[in-house]
C-alpha positions as protocol buffer text, in pm:
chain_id: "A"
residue {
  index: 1
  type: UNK
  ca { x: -3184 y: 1262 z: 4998 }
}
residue {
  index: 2
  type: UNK
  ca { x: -3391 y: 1539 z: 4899 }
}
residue {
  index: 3
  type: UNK
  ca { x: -3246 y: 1793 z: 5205 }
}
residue {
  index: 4
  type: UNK
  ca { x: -2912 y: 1662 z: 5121 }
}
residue {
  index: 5
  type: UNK
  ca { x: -2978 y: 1815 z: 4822 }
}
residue {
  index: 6
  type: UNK
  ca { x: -3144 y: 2112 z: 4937 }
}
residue {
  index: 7
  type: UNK
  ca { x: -2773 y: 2143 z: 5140 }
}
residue {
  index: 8
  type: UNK
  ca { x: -2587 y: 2113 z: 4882 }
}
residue {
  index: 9
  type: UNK
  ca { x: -2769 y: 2368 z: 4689 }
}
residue {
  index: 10
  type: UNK
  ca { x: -2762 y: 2586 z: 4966 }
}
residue {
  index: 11
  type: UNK
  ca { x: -2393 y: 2553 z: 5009 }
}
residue {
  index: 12
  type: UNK
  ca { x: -2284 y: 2619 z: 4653 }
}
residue {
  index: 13
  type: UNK
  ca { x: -2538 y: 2955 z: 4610 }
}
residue {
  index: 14
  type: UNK
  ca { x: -2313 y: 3113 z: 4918 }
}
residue {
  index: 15
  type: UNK
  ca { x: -2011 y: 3032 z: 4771 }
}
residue {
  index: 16
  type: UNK
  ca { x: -2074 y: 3191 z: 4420 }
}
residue {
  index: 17
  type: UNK
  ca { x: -2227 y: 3482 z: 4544 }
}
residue {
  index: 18
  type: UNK
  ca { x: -1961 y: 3635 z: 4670 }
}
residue {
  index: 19
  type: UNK
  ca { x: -1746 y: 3620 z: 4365 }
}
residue {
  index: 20
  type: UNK
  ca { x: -2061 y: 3767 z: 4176 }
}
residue {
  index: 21
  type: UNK
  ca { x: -2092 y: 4097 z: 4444 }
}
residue {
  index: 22
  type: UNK
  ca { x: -1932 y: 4391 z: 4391 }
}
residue {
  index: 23
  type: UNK
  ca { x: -1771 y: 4563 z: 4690 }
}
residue {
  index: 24
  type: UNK
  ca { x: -1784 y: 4930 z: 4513 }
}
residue {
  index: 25
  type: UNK
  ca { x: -1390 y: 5001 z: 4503 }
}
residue {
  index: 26
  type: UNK
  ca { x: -1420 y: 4909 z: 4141 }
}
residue {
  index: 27
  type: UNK
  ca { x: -1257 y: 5222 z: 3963 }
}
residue {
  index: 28
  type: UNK
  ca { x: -1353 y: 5329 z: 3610 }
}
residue {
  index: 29
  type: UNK
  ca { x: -1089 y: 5280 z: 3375 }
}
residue {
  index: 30
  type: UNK
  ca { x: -869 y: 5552 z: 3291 }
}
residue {
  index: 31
  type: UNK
  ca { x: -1019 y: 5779 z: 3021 }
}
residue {
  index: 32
  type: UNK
  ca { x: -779 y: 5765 z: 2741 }
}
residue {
  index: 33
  type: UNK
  ca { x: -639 y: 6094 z: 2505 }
}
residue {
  index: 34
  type: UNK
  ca { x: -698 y: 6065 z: 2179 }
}
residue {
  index: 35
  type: UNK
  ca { x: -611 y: 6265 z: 1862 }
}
residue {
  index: 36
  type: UNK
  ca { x: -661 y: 6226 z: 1502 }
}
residue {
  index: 37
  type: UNK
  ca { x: -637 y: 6461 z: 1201 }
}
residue {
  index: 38
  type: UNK
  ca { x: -555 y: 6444 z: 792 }
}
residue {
  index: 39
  type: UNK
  ca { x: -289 y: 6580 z: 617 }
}
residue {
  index: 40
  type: UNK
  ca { x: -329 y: 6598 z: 241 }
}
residue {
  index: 41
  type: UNK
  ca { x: -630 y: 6390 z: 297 }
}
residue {
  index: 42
  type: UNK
  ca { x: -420 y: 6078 z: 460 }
}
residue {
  index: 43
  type: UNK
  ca { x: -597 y: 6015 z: 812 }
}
residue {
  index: 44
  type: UNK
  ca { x: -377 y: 5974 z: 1116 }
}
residue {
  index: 45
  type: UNK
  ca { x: -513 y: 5886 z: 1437 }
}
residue {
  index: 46
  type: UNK
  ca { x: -212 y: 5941 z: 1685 }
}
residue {
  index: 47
  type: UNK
  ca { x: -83 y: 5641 z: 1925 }
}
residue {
  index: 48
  type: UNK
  ca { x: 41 y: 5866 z: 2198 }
}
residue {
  index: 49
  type: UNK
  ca { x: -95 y: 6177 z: 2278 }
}
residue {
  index: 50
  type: UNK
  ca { x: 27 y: 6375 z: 2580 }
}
residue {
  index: 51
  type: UNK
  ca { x: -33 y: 6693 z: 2794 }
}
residue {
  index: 52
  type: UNK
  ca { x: 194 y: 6925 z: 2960 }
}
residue {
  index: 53
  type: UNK
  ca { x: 145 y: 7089 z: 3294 }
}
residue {
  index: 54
  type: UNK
  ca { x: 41 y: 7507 z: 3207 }
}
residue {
  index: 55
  type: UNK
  ca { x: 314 y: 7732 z: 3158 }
}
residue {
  index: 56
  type: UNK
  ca { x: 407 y: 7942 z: 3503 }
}
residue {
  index: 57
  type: UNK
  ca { x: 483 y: 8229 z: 3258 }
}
residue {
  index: 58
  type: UNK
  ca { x: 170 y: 8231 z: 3070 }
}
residue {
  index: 59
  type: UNK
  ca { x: -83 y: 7913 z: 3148 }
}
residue {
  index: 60
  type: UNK
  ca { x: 0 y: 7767 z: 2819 }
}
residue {
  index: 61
  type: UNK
  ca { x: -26 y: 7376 z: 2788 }
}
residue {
  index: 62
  type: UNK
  ca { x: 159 y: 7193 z: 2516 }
}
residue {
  index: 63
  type: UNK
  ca { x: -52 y: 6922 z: 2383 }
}
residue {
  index: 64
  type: UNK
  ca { x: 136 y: 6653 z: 2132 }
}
residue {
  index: 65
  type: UNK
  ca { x: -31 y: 6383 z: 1921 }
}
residue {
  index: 66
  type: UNK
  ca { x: 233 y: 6121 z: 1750 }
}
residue {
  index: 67
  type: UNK
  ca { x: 219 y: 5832 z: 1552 }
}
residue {
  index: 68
  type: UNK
  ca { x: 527 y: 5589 z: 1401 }
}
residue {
  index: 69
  type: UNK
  ca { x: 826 y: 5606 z: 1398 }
}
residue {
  index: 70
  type: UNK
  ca { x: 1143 y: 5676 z: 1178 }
}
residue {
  index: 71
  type: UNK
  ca { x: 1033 y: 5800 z: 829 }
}
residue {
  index: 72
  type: UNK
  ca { x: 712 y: 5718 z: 907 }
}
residue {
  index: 73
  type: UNK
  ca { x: 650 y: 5946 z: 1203 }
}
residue {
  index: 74
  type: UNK
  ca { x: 400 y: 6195 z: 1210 }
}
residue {
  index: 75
  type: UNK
  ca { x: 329 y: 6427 z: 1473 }
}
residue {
  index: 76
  type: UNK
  ca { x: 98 y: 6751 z: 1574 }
}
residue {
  index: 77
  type: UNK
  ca { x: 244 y: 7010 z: 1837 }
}
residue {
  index: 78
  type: UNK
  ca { x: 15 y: 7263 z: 2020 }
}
residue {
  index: 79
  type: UNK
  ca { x: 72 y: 7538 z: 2277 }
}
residue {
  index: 80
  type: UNK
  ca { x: -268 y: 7636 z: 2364 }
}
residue {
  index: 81
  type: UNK
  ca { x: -383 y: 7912 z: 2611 }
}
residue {
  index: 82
  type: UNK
  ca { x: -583 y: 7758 z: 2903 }
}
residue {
  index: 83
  type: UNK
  ca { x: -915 y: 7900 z: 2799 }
}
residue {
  index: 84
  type: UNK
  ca { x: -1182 y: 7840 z: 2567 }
}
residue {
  index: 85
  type: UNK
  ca { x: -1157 y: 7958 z: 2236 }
}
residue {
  index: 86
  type: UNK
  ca { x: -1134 y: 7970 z: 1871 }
}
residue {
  index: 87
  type: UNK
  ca { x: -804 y: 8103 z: 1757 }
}
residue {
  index: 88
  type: UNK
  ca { x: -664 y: 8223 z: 1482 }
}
residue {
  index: 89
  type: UNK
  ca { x: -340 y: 8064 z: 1315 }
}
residue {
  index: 90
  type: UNK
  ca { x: -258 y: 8342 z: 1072 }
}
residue {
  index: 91
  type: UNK
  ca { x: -170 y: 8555 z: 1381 }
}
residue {
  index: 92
  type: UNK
  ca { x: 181 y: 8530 z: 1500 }
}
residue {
  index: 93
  type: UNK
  ca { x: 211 y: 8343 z: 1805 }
}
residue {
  index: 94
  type: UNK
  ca { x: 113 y: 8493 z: 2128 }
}
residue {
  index: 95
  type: UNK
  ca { x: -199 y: 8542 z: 2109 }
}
residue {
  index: 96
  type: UNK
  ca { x: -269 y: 8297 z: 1863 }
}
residue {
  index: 97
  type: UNK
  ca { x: -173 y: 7940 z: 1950 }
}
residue {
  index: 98
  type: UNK
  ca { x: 203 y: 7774 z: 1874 }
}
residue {
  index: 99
  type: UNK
  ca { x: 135 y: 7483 z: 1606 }
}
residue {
  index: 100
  type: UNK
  ca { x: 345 y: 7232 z: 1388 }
}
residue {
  index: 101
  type: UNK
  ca { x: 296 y: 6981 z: 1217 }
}
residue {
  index: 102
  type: UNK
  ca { x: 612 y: 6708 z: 1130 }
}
residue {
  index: 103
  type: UNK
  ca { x: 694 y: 6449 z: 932 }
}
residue {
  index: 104
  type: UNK
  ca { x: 1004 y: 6196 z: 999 }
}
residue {
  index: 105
  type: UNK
  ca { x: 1256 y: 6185 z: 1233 }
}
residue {
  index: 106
  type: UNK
  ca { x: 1577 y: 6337 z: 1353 }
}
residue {
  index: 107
  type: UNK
  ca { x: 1727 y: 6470 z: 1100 }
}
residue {
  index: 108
  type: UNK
  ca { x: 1498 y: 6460 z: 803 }
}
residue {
  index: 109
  type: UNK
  ca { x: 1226 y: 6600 z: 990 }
}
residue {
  index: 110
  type: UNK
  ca { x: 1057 y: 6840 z: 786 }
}
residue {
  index: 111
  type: UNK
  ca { x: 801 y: 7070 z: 989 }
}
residue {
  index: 112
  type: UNK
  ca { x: 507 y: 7247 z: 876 }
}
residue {
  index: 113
  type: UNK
  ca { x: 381 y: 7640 z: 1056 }
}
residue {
  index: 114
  type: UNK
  ca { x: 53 y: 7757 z: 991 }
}
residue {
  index: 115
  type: UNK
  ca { x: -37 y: 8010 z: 722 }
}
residue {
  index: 116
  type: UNK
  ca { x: -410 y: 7989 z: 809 }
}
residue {
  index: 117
  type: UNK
  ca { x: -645 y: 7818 z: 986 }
}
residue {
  index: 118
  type: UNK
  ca { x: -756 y: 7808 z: 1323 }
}
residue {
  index: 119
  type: UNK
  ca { x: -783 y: 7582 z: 1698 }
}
residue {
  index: 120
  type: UNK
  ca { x: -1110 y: 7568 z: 1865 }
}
residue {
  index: 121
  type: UNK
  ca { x: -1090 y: 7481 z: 2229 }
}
residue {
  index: 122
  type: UNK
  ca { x: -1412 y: 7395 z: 2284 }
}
residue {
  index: 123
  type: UNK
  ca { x: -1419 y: 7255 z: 2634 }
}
residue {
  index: 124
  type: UNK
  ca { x: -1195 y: 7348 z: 2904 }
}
residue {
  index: 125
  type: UNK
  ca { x: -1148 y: 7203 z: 3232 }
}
residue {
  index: 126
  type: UNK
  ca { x: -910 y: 7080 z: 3550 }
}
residue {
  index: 127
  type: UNK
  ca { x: -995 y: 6705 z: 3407 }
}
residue {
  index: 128
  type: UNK
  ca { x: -998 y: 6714 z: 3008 }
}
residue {
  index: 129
  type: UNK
  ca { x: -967 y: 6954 z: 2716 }
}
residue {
  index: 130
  type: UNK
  ca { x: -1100 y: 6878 z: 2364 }
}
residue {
  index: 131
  type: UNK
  ca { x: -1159 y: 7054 z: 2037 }
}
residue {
  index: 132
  type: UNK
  ca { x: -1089 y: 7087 z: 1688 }
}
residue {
  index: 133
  type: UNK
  ca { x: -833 y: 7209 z: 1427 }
}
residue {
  index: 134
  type: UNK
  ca { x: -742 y: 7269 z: 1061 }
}
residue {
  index: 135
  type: UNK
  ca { x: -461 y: 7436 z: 916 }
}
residue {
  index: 136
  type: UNK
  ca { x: -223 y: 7487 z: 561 }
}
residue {
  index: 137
  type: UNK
  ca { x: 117 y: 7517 z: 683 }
}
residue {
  index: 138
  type: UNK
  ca { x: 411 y: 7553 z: 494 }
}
residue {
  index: 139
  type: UNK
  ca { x: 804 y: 7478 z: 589 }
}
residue {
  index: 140
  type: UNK
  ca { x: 866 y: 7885 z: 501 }
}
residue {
  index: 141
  type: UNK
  ca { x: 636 y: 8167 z: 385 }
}
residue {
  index: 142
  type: UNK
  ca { x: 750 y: 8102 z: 65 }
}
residue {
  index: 143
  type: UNK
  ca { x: 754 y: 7721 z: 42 }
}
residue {
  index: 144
  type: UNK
  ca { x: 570 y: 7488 z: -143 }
}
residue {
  index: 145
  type: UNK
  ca { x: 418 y: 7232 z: -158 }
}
residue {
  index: 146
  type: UNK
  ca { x: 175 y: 7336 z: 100 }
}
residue {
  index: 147
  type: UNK
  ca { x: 35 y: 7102 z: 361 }
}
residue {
  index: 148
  type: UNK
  ca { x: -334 y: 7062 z: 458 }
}
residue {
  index: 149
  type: UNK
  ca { x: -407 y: 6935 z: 787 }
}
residue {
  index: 150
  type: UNK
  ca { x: -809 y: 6859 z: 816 }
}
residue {
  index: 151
  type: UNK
  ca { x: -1031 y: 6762 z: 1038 }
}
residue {
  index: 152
  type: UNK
  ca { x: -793 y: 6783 z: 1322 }
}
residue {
  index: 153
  type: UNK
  ca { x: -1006 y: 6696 z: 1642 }
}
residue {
  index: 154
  type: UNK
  ca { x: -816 y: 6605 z: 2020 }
}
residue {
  index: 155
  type: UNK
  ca { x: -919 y: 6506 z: 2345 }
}
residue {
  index: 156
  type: UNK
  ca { x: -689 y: 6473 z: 2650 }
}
residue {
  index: 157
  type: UNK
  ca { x: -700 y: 6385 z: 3001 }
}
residue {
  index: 158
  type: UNK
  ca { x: -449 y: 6505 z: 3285 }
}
């Protein structure tokens, strides 16, 4: 009875073990984008963020970060040289980085230029780009209410 047993046992530890190994063709999950910022002090982490290919004319990459939809949508827009940086907003665009900042949809959209601020770029590479961003933009030069975007901060992955 007792080798029966000792089978038995025997038996069953081969046939779990192989649904316990790991043949090492697991991949690691995808890294995911991410982007979050605050305008007028409201945080917004975006749903979908997304990364263009670079420019052929100048090696810019157009980063978007976007969250809801209809009057509710929200959305930051970057053209950023492929380099590491800190740029200047107040500078017209090139050199200094192409940014908006919207609110809505079609039609009442109402989008926001910089006046001041500035994009940090902080790491650069063929697999991700992250950094950091504030900015008061305005819908003209002469515009008001102003709006404050804060503690803007993205990572992507192409």
């Amino acid at each position: 009875m007792i080798s029966f047993l000792r089978c038995f046992a025997t038996a069953g530890t081969l046939l779990v073990l192989p649904a316990c190994s790991s043949s090492g063709t697991d991949a690691p999950p995808p890294a995911i984008s991410s982007m979050h910022w605050a305008a007028d002090g409201v945080a917004i982490q975006a749903t979908t963020v997304t990364v263009s290919a670079p420019r052929p004319s100048d090696g810019r990459l157009t980063i978007a970060g976007e969250r809801g939809t209809g009057a509710d949508a929200r959305a930051i827009t970057m053209q950023l040289p492929s380099q590491e940086g800190t740029y200047d907003l107040a500078l017209p665009s090139p050199p200094a980085p192409l940014v908006f900042y919207t609110e809505g949809s079609a039609g009442t959209r109402i989008a926001y230029a910089p006046k001041a601020g500035s994009i940090t770029v902080s790491s650069f590479s063929a697999t991700n780009i992250s950094g950091t961003f504030r900015f008061t933009g305005s819908t003209s030069p002469l515009a008001s209410p102003d709006k404050e975007i804060t503690s803007g901060a993205f990572t992507v992955y192409r």
